[in-house]
């Protein structure tokens, strides 16, 4: 079974600064996908960024980037130039290939961006 | 395109009752998955439907069931409600249900069991 661990239940960052959220996972699969989802207080979960395990290059989406270390089974999210709208719960999620849409989520990190 | 919609948004039930939640996926999406979110257990996968067939099921008792209609809309049913079933129930849709697909989530249905 796959497990996803987010070791930081809560974090805070000053507006315009950079913050990194940690995620580790455990799997025996070699072909899989990793995601970071954001759940603002309104509760609608939205995809922030995704990474295919077969790609060595780290994914980047505007102010969001990941540090994917496959051997270490680590998948951290870096948010640059933090904005107030980044305040949310962030979930790291894993899915192995051929698992349909069965995501395994970490416990989440609550991020507060302070003005 | 309209996003994933879920109805109702809030529900209050009592123990022993049953409940049905509805999810309408994004137009053109054929896969619908359901997740339960609680403070204690976090986000847990319930089941996934694709083309009216259940493809995957999480580790939940048989009281939790679902179905998908020919228009891809999905319902989940919980029978004999227990206090521990109080949760936010999220559904997500994707185009073809492949693992690589992005899943788009609805706003959720908040179920409270008294």
mmCIF file of C-alpha atoms in Angstrom:
data_model
loop_
_atom_site.group_PDB
_atom_site.id
_atom_site.type_symbol
_atom_site.label_atom_id
_atom_site.label_comp_id
_atom_site.label_asym_id
_atom_site.label_seq_id
_atom_site.Cartn_x
_atom_site.Cartn_y
_atom_site.Cartn_z
ATOM 1 C CA UNK A 1 0.000 0.000 0.000
ATOM 2 C CA UNK A 2 1.087 3.509 -0.712
ATOM 3 C CA UNK A 3 1.449 6.080 2.041
ATOM 4 C CA UNK A 4 1.955 9.815 1.830
ATOM 5 C CA UNK A 5 3.322 11.820 4.740
ATOM 6 C CA UNK A 6 3.272 15.559 5.241
ATOM 7 C CA UNK A 7 5.292 16.282 8.344
ATOM 8 C CA UNK A 8 4.296 19.920 8.761
ATOM 9 C CA UNK A 9 0.700 20.255 9.987
ATOM 10 C CA UNK A 10 0.887 24.046 9.980
ATOM 11 C CA UNK A 11 3.151 26.678 8.493
ATOM 12 C CA UNK A 12 3.128 30.407 8.134
ATOM 13 C CA UNK A 13 4.973 32.774 5.842
ATOM 14 C CA UNK A 14 5.113 36.514 5.326
ATOM 15 C CA UNK A 15 3.619 37.893 2.172
ATOM 16 C CA UNK A 16 6.137 38.028 -0.709
ATOM 17 C CA UNK A 17 8.456 35.500 0.922
ATOM 18 C CA UNK A 18 9.171 31.915 -0.085
ATOM 19 C CA UNK A 19 7.952 28.805 1.697
ATOM 20 C CA UNK A 20 8.565 25.107 1.153
ATOM 21 C CA UNK A 21 6.092 22.382 2.073
ATOM 22 C CA UNK A 22 7.404 18.859 2.558
ATOM 23 C CA UNK A 23 5.995 15.564 1.380
ATOM 24 C CA UNK A 24 7.383 12.059 1.453
ATOM 25 C CA UNK A 25 5.795 8.922 0.118
ATOM 26 C CA UNK A 26 6.327 5.229 0.257
ATOM 27 C CA UNK A 27 5.707 2.934 -2.674
ATOM 28 C CA UNK A 28 7.162 -0.052 -4.428
ATOM 29 C CA UNK A 29 5.828 1.174 -7.762
ATOM 30 C CA UNK A 30 8.159 2.722 -10.292
ATOM 31 C CA UNK A 31 5.626 4.443 -12.521
ATOM 32 C CA UNK A 32 3.432 6.940 -10.753
ATOM 33 C CA UNK A 33 2.294 10.534 -10.535
ATOM 34 C CA UNK A 34 2.475 13.081 -7.765
ATOM 35 C CA UNK A 35 0.254 16.080 -7.191
ATOM 36 C CA UNK A 36 -0.116 19.056 -4.937
ATOM 37 C CA UNK A 37 -3.684 20.158 -4.340
ATOM 38 C CA UNK A 38 -4.787 23.346 -2.629
ATOM 39 C CA UNK A 39 -7.973 23.588 -0.589
ATOM 40 C CA UNK A 40 -8.819 27.190 0.346
ATOM 41 C CA UNK A 41 -11.254 27.926 3.150
ATOM 42 C CA UNK A 42 -14.104 27.796 0.595
ATOM 43 C CA UNK A 43 -13.320 24.068 0.343
ATOM 44 C CA UNK A 44 -13.008 23.669 -3.436
ATOM 45 C CA UNK A 45 -9.911 21.566 -4.012
ATOM 46 C CA UNK A 46 -7.815 22.689 -6.968
ATOM 47 C CA UNK A 47 -4.713 21.251 -8.573
ATOM 48 C CA UNK A 48 -1.562 23.302 -8.029
ATOM 49 C CA UNK A 49 1.061 21.240 -9.793
ATOM 50 C CA UNK A 50 1.789 17.697 -10.941
ATOM 51 C CA UNK A 51 4.879 15.598 -11.546
ATOM 52 C CA UNK A 52 5.313 12.434 -13.541
ATOM 53 C CA UNK A 53 7.761 10.063 -11.859
ATOM 54 C CA UNK A 54 9.467 9.213 -15.153
ATOM 55 C CA UNK A 55 10.396 12.855 -15.699
ATOM 56 C CA UNK A 56 13.608 13.983 -14.070
ATOM 57 C CA UNK A 57 12.900 17.650 -14.600
ATOM 58 C CA UNK A 58 11.062 19.306 -11.731
ATOM 59 C CA UNK A 59 7.646 20.710 -12.603
ATOM 60 C CA UNK A 60 7.031 24.457 -12.432
ATOM 61 C CA UNK A 61 3.814 26.444 -12.619
ATOM 62 C CA UNK A 62 4.354 30.171 -12.271
ATOM 63 C CA UNK A 63 5.206 30.809 -8.586
ATOM 64 C CA UNK A 64 4.911 27.118 -7.716
ATOM 65 C CA UNK A 65 7.670 24.596 -8.223
ATOM 66 C CA UNK A 66 8.536 21.182 -6.884
ATOM 67 C CA UNK A 67 11.681 19.450 -5.786
ATOM 68 C CA UNK A 68 11.183 15.840 -6.802
ATOM 69 C CA UNK A 69 13.748 13.413 -5.402
ATOM 70 C CA UNK A 70 12.703 9.986 -6.635
ATOM 71 C CA UNK A 71 15.343 7.974 -4.815
ATOM 72 C CA UNK A 72 14.523 9.682 -1.546
ATOM 73 C CA UNK A 73 10.774 9.503 -2.298
ATOM 74 C CA UNK A 74 10.429 13.161 -1.557
ATOM 75 C CA UNK A 75 8.190 15.704 -3.294
ATOM 76 C CA UNK A 76 8.310 19.185 -1.786
ATOM 77 C CA UNK A 77 6.408 22.242 -2.969
ATOM 78 C CA UNK A 78 8.025 25.664 -3.103
ATOM 79 C CA UNK A 79 5.832 28.741 -3.237
ATOM 80 C CA UNK A 80 7.677 31.891 -4.233
ATOM 81 C CA UNK A 81 6.446 35.436 -3.685
ATOM 82 C CA UNK A 82 3.685 34.190 -1.374
ATOM 83 C CA UNK A 83 0.354 35.947 -1.696
ATOM 84 C CA UNK A 84 -2.560 36.233 0.725
ATOM 85 C CA UNK A 85 -4.605 34.085 -1.636
ATOM 86 C CA UNK A 86 -2.174 31.225 -1.085
ATOM 87 C CA UNK A 87 -3.620 30.750 2.408
ATOM 88 C CA UNK A 88 -5.102 27.246 2.301
ATOM 89 C CA UNK A 89 -4.659 23.599 3.155
ATOM 90 C CA UNK A 90 -2.180 21.933 0.845
ATOM 91 C CA UNK A 91 -2.383 18.237 0.149
ATOM 92 C CA UNK A 92 0.253 16.084 -1.429
ATOM 93 C CA UNK A 93 -1.221 13.167 -3.380
ATOM 94 C CA UNK A 94 0.091 10.052 -5.080
ATOM 95 C CA UNK A 95 -1.309 7.756 -7.709
ATOM 96 C CA UNK A 96 0.419 4.857 -9.376
ATOM 97 C CA UNK A 97 -0.071 4.063 -13.007
ATOM 98 C CA UNK A 98 -3.049 1.862 -13.795
ATOM 99 C CA UNK A 99 -4.731 2.771 -10.517
ATOM 100 C CA UNK A 100 -7.552 4.560 -12.259
ATOM 101 C CA UNK A 101 -8.324 7.712 -10.315
ATOM 102 C CA UNK A 102 -7.568 6.329 -6.851
ATOM 103 C CA UNK A 103 -5.545 9.100 -5.228
ATOM 104 C CA UNK A 104 -3.768 8.617 -1.911
ATOM 105 C CA UNK A 105 -3.495 11.861 0.033
ATOM 106 C CA UNK A 106 -1.193 13.076 2.753
ATOM 107 C CA UNK A 107 -2.603 14.578 5.915
ATOM 108 C CA UNK A 108 -2.239 18.131 4.670
ATOM 109 C CA UNK A 109 -0.338 21.264 5.651
ATOM 110 C CA UNK A 110 -2.238 24.361 6.694
ATOM 111 C CA UNK A 111 -0.449 27.377 5.252
ATOM 112 C CA UNK A 112 -1.125 30.860 6.507
ATOM 113 C CA UNK A 113 0.248 33.807 4.539
ATOM 114 C CA UNK A 114 0.561 36.858 6.770
ATOM 115 C CA UNK A 115 0.428 40.444 5.502
ATOM 116 C CA UNK B 1 -17.396 24.975 -18.954
ATOM 117 C CA UNK B 2 -19.218 24.452 -15.702
ATOM 118 C CA UNK B 3 -17.223 22.789 -12.971
ATOM 119 C CA UNK B 4 -18.080 19.750 -10.915
ATOM 120 C CA UNK B 5 -21.281 20.289 -8.992
ATOM 121 C CA UNK B 6 -22.478 18.487 -5.909
ATOM 122 C CA UNK B 7 -25.883 18.511 -4.299
ATOM 123 C CA UNK B 8 -26.891 19.116 -1.658
ATOM 124 C CA UNK B 9 -24.142 21.220 -0.153
ATOM 125 C CA UNK B 10 -25.238 20.529 3.413
ATOM 126 C CA UNK B 11 -27.151 17.706 5.013
ATOM 127 C CA UNK B 12 -28.152 16.880 8.545
ATOM 128 C CA UNK B 13 -29.302 13.346 9.285
ATOM 129 C CA UNK B 14 -29.793 11.192 12.342
ATOM 130 C CA UNK B 15 -28.223 7.863 13.130
ATOM 131 C CA UNK B 16 -29.782 4.958 11.315
ATOM 132 C CA UNK B 17 -31.067 6.998 8.399
ATOM 133 C CA UNK B 18 -29.772 6.731 4.891
ATOM 134 C CA UNK B 19 -28.567 9.483 2.586
ATOM 135 C CA UNK B 20 -27.930 9.974 -1.125
ATOM 136 C CA UNK B 21 -25.442 12.491 -2.453
ATOM 137 C CA UNK B 22 -25.228 13.582 -6.060
ATOM 138 C CA UNK B 23 -22.327 14.611 -8.259
ATOM 139 C CA UNK B 24 -22.442 16.055 -11.770
ATOM 140 C CA UNK B 25 -19.058 15.922 -13.511
ATOM 141 C CA UNK B 26 -17.635 18.395 -15.939
ATOM 142 C CA UNK B 27 -19.210 17.979 -19.351
ATOM 143 C CA UNK B 28 -17.317 15.349 -21.312
ATOM 144 C CA UNK B 29 -15.772 13.731 -18.250
ATOM 145 C CA UNK B 30 -16.546 10.043 -17.913
ATOM 146 C CA UNK B 31 -14.873 9.195 -14.626
ATOM 147 C CA UNK B 32 -16.191 10.159 -11.215
ATOM 148 C CA UNK B 33 -14.440 9.438 -7.932
ATOM 149 C CA UNK B 34 -15.647 9.962 -4.390
ATOM 150 C CA UNK B 35 -13.594 10.868 -1.338
ATOM 151 C CA UNK B 36 -14.419 11.257 2.337
ATOM 152 C CA UNK B 37 -12.694 14.036 4.261
ATOM 153 C CA UNK B 38 -12.643 14.049 8.052
ATOM 154 C CA UNK B 39 -10.373 15.802 10.564
ATOM 155 C CA UNK B 40 -9.250 12.479 11.987
ATOM 156 C CA UNK B 41 -8.748 10.329 8.899
ATOM 157 C CA UNK B 42 -8.050 13.012 6.328
ATOM 158 C CA UNK B 43 -8.932 12.396 2.717
ATOM 159 C CA UNK B 44 -9.816 8.811 1.892
ATOM 160 C CA UNK B 45 -10.811 7.307 -1.423
ATOM 161 C CA UNK B 46 -14.274 5.764 -1.476
ATOM 162 C CA UNK B 47 -14.813 4.537 -5.013
ATOM 163 C CA UNK B 48 -14.491 5.385 -8.677
ATOM 164 C CA UNK B 49 -16.914 4.961 -11.527
ATOM 165 C CA UNK B 50 -16.193 4.947 -15.218
ATOM 166 C CA UNK B 51 -18.781 4.333 -17.916
ATOM 167 C CA UNK B 52 -21.335 3.244 -15.309
ATOM 168 C CA UNK B 53 -18.991 0.619 -13.832
ATOM 169 C CA UNK B 54 -17.252 0.694 -10.487
ATOM 170 C CA UNK B 55 -13.539 0.380 -11.201
ATOM 171 C CA UNK B 56 -11.969 0.852 -7.812
ATOM 172 C CA UNK B 57 -13.202 0.744 -4.252
ATOM 173 C CA UNK B 58 -11.577 1.979 -1.075
ATOM 174 C CA UNK B 59 -11.621 0.347 2.308
ATOM 175 C CA UNK B 60 -15.105 1.299 3.440
ATOM 176 C CA UNK B 61 -17.952 -0.887 4.691
ATOM 177 C CA UNK B 62 -20.720 -2.053 2.415
ATOM 178 C CA UNK B 63 -23.005 0.653 3.789
ATOM 179 C CA UNK B 64 -21.270 2.947 1.332
ATOM 180 C CA UNK B 65 -22.351 2.392 -2.236
ATOM 181 C CA UNK B 66 -22.567 4.318 -5.431
ATOM 182 C CA UNK B 67 -23.611 4.270 -8.998
ATOM 183 C CA UNK B 68 -23.093 6.166 -12.209
ATOM 184 C CA UNK B 69 -25.649 6.971 -14.833
ATOM 185 C CA UNK B 70 -25.305 7.023 -18.602
ATOM 186 C CA UNK B 71 -24.797 10.811 -18.540
ATOM 187 C CA UNK B 72 -21.842 10.278 -16.153
ATOM 188 C CA UNK B 73 -23.647 11.782 -13.178
ATOM 189 C CA UNK B 74 -22.965 9.815 -10.044
ATOM 190 C CA UNK B 75 -24.655 9.236 -6.743
ATOM 191 C CA UNK B 76 -23.347 7.786 -3.552
ATOM 192 C CA UNK B 77 -25.507 6.297 -0.869
ATOM 193 C CA UNK B 78 -24.790 5.681 2.768
ATOM 194 C CA UNK B 79 -27.196 3.455 4.623
ATOM 195 C CA UNK B 80 -27.672 3.055 8.365
ATOM 196 C CA UNK B 81 -25.783 6.236 9.136
ATOM 197 C CA UNK B 82 -23.349 6.326 12.040
ATOM 198 C CA UNK B 83 -21.963 9.323 13.890
ATOM 199 C CA UNK B 84 -18.572 8.621 12.338
ATOM 200 C CA UNK B 85 -19.982 9.159 8.864
ATOM 201 C CA UNK B 86 -20.073 12.897 9.531
ATOM 202 C CA UNK B 87 -17.678 14.280 6.953
ATOM 203 C CA UNK B 88 -17.172 16.358 3.872
ATOM 204 C CA UNK B 89 -17.813 14.167 0.848
ATOM 205 C CA UNK B 90 -15.951 15.274 -2.256
ATOM 206 C CA UNK B 91 -16.386 14.049 -5.746
ATOM 207 C CA UNK B 92 -13.939 14.520 -8.562
ATOM 208 C CA UNK B 93 -14.208 14.003 -12.269
ATOM 209 C CA UNK B 94 -11.682 13.355 -14.994
ATOM 210 C CA UNK B 95 -11.839 12.903 -18.719
ATOM 211 C CA UNK B 96 -11.024 9.234 -19.066
ATOM 212 C CA UNK B 97 -10.142 7.948 -15.629
ATOM 213 C CA UNK B 98 -6.502 7.354 -16.474
ATOM 214 C CA UNK B 99 -4.103 7.749 -13.586
ATOM 215 C CA UNK B 100 -2.359 10.556 -15.448
ATOM 216 C CA UNK B 101 -5.586 12.549 -15.754
ATOM 217 C CA UNK B 102 -6.102 15.628 -13.661
ATOM 218 C CA UNK B 103 -9.019 15.210 -11.311
ATOM 219 C CA UNK B 104 -11.286 18.215 -10.829
ATOM 220 C CA UNK B 105 -13.031 18.417 -7.508
ATOM 221 C CA UNK B 106 -16.465 19.657 -6.595
ATOM 222 C CA UNK B 107 -17.219 21.879 -3.587
ATOM 223 C CA UNK B 108 -18.311 18.909 -1.483
ATOM 224 C CA UNK B 109 -21.345 17.913 0.531
ATOM 225 C CA UNK B 110 -21.067 18.471 4.267
ATOM 226 C CA UNK B 111 -22.894 15.616 6.017
ATOM 227 C CA UNK B 112 -23.627 15.875 9.723
ATOM 228 C CA UNK B 113 -24.999 12.829 11.509
ATOM 229 C CA UNK B 114 -26.674 13.496 14.855
#
